[in-house]
Coordinates of N, CA and C in Angstrom, one line a residue:
X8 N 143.3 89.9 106.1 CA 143.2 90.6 107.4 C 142.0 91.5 107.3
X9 N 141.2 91.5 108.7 CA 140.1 92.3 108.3 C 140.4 94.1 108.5
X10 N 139.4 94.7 108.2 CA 139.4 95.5 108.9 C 138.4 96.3 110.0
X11 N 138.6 97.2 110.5 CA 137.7 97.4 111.7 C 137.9 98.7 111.5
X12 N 136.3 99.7 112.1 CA 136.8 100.8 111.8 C 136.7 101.5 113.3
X13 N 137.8 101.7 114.2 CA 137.8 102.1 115.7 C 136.5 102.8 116.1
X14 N 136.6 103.7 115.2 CA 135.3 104.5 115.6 C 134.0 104.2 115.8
X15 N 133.4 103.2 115.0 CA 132.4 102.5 115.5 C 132.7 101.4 116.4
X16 N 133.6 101.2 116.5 CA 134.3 99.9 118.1 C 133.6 100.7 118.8
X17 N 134.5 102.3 119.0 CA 134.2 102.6 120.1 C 132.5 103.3 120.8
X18 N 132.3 103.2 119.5 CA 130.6 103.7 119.6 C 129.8 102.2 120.1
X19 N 130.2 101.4 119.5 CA 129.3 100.2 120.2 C 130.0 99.7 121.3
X20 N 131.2 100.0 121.4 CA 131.4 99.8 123.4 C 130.9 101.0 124.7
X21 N 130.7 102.2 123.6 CA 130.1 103.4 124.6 C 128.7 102.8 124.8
X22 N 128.0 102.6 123.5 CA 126.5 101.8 123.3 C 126.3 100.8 124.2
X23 N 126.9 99.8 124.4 CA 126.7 99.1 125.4 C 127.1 99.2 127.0
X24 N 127.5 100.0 127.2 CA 128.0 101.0 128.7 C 127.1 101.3 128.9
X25 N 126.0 102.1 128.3 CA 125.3 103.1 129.1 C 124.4 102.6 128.4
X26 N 123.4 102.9 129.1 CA 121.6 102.9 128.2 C 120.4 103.8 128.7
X27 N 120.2 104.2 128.0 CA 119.4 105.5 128.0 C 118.1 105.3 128.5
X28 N 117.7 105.6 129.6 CA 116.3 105.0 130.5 C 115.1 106.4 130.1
X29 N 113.8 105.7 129.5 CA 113.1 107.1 130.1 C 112.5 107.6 131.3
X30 N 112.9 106.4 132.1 CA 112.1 107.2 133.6 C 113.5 107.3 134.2
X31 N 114.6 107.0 133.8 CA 115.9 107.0 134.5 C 117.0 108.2 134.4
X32 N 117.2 108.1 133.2 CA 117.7 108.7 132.6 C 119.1 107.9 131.9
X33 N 120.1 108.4 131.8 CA 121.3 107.6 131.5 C 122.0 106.6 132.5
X34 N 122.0 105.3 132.1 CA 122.3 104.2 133.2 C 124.0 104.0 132.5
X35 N 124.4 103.5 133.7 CA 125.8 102.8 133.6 C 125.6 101.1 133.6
X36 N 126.6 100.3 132.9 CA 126.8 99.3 132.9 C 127.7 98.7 133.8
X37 N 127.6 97.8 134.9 CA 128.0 97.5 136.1 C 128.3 96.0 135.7
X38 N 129.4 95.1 135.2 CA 130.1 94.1 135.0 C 129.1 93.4 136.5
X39 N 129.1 92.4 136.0 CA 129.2 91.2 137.6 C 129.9 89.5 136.8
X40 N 130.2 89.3 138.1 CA 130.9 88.2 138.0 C 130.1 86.9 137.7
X41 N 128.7 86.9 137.6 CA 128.1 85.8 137.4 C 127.0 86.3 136.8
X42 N 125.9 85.5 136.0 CA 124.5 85.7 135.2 C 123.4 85.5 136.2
X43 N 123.8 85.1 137.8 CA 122.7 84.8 138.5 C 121.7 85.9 138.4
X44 N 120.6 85.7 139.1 CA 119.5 86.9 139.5 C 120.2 87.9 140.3
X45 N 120.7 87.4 141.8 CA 120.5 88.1 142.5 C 121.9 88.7 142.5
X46 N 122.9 88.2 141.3 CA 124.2 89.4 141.2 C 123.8 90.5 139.9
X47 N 122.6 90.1 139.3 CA 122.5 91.0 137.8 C 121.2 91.6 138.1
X48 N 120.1 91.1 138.0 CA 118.6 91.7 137.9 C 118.1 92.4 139.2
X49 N 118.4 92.2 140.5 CA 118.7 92.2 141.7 C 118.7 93.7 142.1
X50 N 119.9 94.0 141.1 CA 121.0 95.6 141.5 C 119.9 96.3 140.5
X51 N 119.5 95.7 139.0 CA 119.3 96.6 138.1 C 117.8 97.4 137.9
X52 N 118.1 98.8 137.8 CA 116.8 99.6 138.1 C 115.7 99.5 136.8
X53 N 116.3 98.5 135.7 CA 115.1 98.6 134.5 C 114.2 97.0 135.1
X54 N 114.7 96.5 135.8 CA 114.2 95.3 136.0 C 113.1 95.3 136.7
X55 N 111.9 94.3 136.1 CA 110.7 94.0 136.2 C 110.2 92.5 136.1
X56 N 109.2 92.3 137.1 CA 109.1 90.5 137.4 C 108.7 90.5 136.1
X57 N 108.5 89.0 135.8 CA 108.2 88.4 134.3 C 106.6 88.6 133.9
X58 N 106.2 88.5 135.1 CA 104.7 88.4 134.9 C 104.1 90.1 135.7
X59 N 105.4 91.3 135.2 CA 104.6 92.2 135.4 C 105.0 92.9 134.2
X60 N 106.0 92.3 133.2 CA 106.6 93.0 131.8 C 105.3 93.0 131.0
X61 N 105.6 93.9 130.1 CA 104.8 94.3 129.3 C 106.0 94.2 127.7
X62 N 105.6 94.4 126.6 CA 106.5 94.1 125.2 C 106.9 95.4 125.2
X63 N 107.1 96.4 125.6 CA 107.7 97.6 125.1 C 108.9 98.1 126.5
X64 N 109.1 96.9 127.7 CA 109.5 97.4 129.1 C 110.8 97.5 128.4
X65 N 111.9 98.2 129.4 CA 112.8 98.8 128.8 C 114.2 97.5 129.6
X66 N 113.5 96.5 130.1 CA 114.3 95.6 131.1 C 114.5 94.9 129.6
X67 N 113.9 94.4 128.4 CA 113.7 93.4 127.8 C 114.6 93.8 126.6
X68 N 115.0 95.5 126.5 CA 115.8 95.9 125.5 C 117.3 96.3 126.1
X69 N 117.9 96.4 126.9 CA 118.9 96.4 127.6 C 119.8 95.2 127.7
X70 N 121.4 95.6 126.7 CA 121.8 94.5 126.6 C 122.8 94.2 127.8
X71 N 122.3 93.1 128.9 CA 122.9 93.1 130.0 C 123.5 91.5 130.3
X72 N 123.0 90.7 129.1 CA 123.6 89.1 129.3 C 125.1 89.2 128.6
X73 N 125.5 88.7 128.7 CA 126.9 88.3 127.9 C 126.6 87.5 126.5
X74 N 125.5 86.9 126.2 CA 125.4 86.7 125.0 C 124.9 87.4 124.1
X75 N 124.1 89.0 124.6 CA 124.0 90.4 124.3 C 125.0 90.9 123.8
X76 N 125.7 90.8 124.2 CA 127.2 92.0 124.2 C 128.8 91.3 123.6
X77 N 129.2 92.1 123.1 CA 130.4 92.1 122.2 C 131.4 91.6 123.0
X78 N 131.7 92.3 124.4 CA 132.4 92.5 125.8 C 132.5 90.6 126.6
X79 N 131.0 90.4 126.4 CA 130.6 88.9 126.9 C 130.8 89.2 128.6
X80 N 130.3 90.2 128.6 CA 130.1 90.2 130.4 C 128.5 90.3 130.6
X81 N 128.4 89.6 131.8 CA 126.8 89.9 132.2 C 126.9 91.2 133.1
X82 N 125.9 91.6 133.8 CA 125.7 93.3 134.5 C 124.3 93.3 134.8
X83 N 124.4 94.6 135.1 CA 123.1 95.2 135.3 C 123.6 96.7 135.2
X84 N 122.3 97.2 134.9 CA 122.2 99.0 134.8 C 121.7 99.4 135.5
X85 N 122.6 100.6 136.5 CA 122.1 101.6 137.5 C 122.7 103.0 137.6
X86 N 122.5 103.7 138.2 CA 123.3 105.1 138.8 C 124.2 104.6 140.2
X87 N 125.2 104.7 140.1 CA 125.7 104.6 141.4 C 126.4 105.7 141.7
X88 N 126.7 106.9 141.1 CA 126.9 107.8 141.0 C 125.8 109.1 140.8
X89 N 125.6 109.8 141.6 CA 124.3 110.7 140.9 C 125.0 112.1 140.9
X90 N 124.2 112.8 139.8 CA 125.0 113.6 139.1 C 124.3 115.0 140.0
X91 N 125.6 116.1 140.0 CA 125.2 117.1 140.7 C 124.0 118.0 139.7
X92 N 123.1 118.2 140.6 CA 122.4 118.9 139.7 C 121.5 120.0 140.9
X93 N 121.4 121.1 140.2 CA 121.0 122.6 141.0 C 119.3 122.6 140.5
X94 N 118.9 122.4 141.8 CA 117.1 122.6 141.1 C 116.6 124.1 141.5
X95 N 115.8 124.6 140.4 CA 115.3 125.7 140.1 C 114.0 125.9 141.3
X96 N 113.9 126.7 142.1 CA 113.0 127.0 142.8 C 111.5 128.1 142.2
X97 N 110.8 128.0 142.0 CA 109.9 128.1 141.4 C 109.2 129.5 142.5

């Protein structure tokens, strides 16, 4: 019998939920029902055409295929929720 140790389960299921943008900030992981374009890459705000990526884009390190991920769901990463925030008037 193997063992597993929960706590890192639950760190690589938190890890793969969310991904940390730097022009975004923290994204969510949004399941979709198919790997097409326009139900995964479409929605998702790290996405960039092929021929405008560069080797460091942040679309290329985001595990969003199902053969990425532990889960085996495809997605995309976005905010659909935006978080209350009080801006400082200067």
């Amino acid at each position: 019998m193997e063992k597993t140790n929960r706590q890192l389960d639950l760190f690589s299921d938190f890890d793969e939920q969310q991904f940390y943008s730097r022009r975004w900030g923290m994204l969510q992981f949004f399941p979709t029902k198919s790997d097409k374009w326009s139900d995964c890459c479409k929605h998702c705000l790290l996405w960039k055409r092929k021929d405008e990526q560069t080797d460091d884009d942040e679309c290329l390190f985001a595990p969003c295929n199902a053969d990425e991920r532990t889960d085996q769901k495809n997605g995309y990463y976005a905010i659909h929720r935006m978080p209350n925030v009080k801006q400082i008037v200067l």
